[in-house]
PDB file of C-alpha atoms in Angstrom:
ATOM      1  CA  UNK G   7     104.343  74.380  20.519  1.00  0.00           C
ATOM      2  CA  UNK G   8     107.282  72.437  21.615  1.00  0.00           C
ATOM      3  CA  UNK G   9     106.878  69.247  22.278  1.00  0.00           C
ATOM      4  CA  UNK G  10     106.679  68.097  25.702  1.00  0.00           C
ATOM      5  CA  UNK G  11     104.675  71.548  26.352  1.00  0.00           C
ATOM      6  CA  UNK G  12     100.605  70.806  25.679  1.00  0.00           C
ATOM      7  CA  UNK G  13      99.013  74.362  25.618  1.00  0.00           C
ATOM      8  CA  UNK G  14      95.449  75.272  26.524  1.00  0.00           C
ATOM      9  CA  UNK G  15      93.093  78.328  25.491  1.00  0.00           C
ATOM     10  CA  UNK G  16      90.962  78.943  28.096  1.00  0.00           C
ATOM     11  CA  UNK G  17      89.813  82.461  26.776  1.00  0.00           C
ATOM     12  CA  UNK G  18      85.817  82.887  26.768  1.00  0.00           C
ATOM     13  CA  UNK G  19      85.459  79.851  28.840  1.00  0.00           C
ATOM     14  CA  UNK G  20      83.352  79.561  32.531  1.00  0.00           C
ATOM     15  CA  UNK G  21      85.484  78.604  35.666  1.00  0.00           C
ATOM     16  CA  UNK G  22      83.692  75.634  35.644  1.00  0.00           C
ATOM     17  CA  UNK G  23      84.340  74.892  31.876  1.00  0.00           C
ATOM     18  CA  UNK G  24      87.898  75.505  32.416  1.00  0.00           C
ATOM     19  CA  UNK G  25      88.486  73.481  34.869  1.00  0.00           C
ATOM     20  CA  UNK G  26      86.576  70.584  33.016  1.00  0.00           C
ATOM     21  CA  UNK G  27      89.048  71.267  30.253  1.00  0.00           C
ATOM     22  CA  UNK G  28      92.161  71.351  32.322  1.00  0.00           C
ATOM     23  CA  UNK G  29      91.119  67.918  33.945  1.00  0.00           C
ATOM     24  CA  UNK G  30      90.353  66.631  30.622  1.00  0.00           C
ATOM     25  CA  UNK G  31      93.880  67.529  28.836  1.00  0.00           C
ATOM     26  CA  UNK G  32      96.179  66.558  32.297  1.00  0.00           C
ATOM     27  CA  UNK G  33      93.954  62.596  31.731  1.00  0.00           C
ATOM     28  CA  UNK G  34      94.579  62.668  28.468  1.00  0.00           C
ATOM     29  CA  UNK G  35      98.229  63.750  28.997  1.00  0.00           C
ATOM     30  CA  UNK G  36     101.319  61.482  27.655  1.00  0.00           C
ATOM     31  CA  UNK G  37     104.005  60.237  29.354  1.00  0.00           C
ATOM     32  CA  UNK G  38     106.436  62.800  27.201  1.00  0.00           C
ATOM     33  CA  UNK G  39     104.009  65.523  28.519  1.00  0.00           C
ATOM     34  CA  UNK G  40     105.804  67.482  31.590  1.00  0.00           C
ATOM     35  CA  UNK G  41     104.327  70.697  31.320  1.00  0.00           C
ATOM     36  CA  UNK G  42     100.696  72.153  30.463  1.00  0.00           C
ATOM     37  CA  UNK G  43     100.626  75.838  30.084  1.00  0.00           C
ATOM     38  CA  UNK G  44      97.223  77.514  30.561  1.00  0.00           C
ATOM     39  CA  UNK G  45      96.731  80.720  28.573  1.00  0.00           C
ATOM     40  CA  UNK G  46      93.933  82.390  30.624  1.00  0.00           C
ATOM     41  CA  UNK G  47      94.559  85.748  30.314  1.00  0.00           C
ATOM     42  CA  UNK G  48      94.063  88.816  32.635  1.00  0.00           C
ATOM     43  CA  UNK G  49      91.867  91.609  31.029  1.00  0.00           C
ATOM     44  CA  UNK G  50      89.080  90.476  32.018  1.00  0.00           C
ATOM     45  CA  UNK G  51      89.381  89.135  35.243  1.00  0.00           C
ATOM     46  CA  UNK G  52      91.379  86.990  37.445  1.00  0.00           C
ATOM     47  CA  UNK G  53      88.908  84.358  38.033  1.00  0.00           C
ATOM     48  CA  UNK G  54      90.420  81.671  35.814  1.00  0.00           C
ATOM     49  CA  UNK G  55      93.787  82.591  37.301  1.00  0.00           C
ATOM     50  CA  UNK G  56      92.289  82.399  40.332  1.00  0.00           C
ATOM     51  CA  UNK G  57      91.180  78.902  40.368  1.00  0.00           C
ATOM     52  CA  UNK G  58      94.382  77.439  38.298  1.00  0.00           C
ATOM     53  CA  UNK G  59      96.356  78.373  41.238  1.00  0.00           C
ATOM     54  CA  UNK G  60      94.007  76.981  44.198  1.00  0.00           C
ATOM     55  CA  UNK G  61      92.419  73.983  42.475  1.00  0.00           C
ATOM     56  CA  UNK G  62      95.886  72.739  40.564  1.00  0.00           C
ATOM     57  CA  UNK G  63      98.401  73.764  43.169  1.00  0.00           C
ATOM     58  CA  UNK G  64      98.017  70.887  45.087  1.00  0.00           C
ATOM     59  CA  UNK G  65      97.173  68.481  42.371  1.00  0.00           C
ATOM     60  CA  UNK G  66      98.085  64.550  42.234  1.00  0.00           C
ATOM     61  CA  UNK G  67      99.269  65.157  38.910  1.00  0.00           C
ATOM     62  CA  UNK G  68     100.908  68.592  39.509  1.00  0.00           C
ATOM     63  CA  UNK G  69     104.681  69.272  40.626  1.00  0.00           C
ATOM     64  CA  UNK G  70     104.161  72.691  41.082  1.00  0.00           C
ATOM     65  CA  UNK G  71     102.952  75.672  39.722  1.00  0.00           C
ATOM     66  CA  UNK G  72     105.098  78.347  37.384  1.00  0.00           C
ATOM     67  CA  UNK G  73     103.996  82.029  36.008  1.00  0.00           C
ATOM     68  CA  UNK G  74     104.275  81.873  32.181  1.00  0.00           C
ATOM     69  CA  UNK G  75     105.961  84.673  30.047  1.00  0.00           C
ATOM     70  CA  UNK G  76     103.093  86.922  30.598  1.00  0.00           C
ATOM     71  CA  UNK G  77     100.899  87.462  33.197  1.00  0.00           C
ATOM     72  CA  UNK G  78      97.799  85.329  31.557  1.00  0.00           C
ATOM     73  CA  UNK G  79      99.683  82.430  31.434  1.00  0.00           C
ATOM     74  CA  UNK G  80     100.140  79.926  34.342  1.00  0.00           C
ATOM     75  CA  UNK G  81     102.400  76.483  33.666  1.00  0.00           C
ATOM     76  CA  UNK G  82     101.374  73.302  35.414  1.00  0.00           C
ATOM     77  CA  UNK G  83     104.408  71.344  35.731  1.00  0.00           C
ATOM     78  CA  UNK G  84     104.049  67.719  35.395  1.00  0.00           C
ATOM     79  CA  UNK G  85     107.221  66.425  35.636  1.00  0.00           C
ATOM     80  CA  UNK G  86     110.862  67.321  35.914  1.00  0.00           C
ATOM     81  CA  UNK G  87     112.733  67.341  32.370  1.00  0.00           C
TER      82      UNK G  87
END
């Protein structure tokens, strides 16, 4: 992990427990923190992708929203670096 870069599993987890766990790590975020990359992958579905990119799009918190190296990651930037 680099630093700067906090990354989250959310394999195995609920929408709903994702998204508790997303708001969780962006309070608990530092002020060297610009970007959170969510690993949710895409086998088996597209409903944690799915609500990463309505729900955190238009975040307080959230700059904008960037596709990760692969297709189950999605990067919430925080902050410009």
């Amino acid at each position: 992990m680099m630093q700067g870069i906090l990354e989250l599993d959310l394999h195995g987890m609920t929408v709903w427990q994702a998204q508790n766990a997303i708001d969780a790590k962006l309070r608990s975020a530092k002020a060297g923190t610009y970007r959170l990359r969510l690993i949710h992958g895409y086998h088996g579905g597209t409903q944690l992708q799915s609500m990463i990119r309505k729900v955190y799009r238009r975040h307080p918190k959230v700059l904008r929203l960037e596709l990760g190296l692969n297709p189950g990651e999605t990067e919430l930037v925080l902050r410009e670096y």
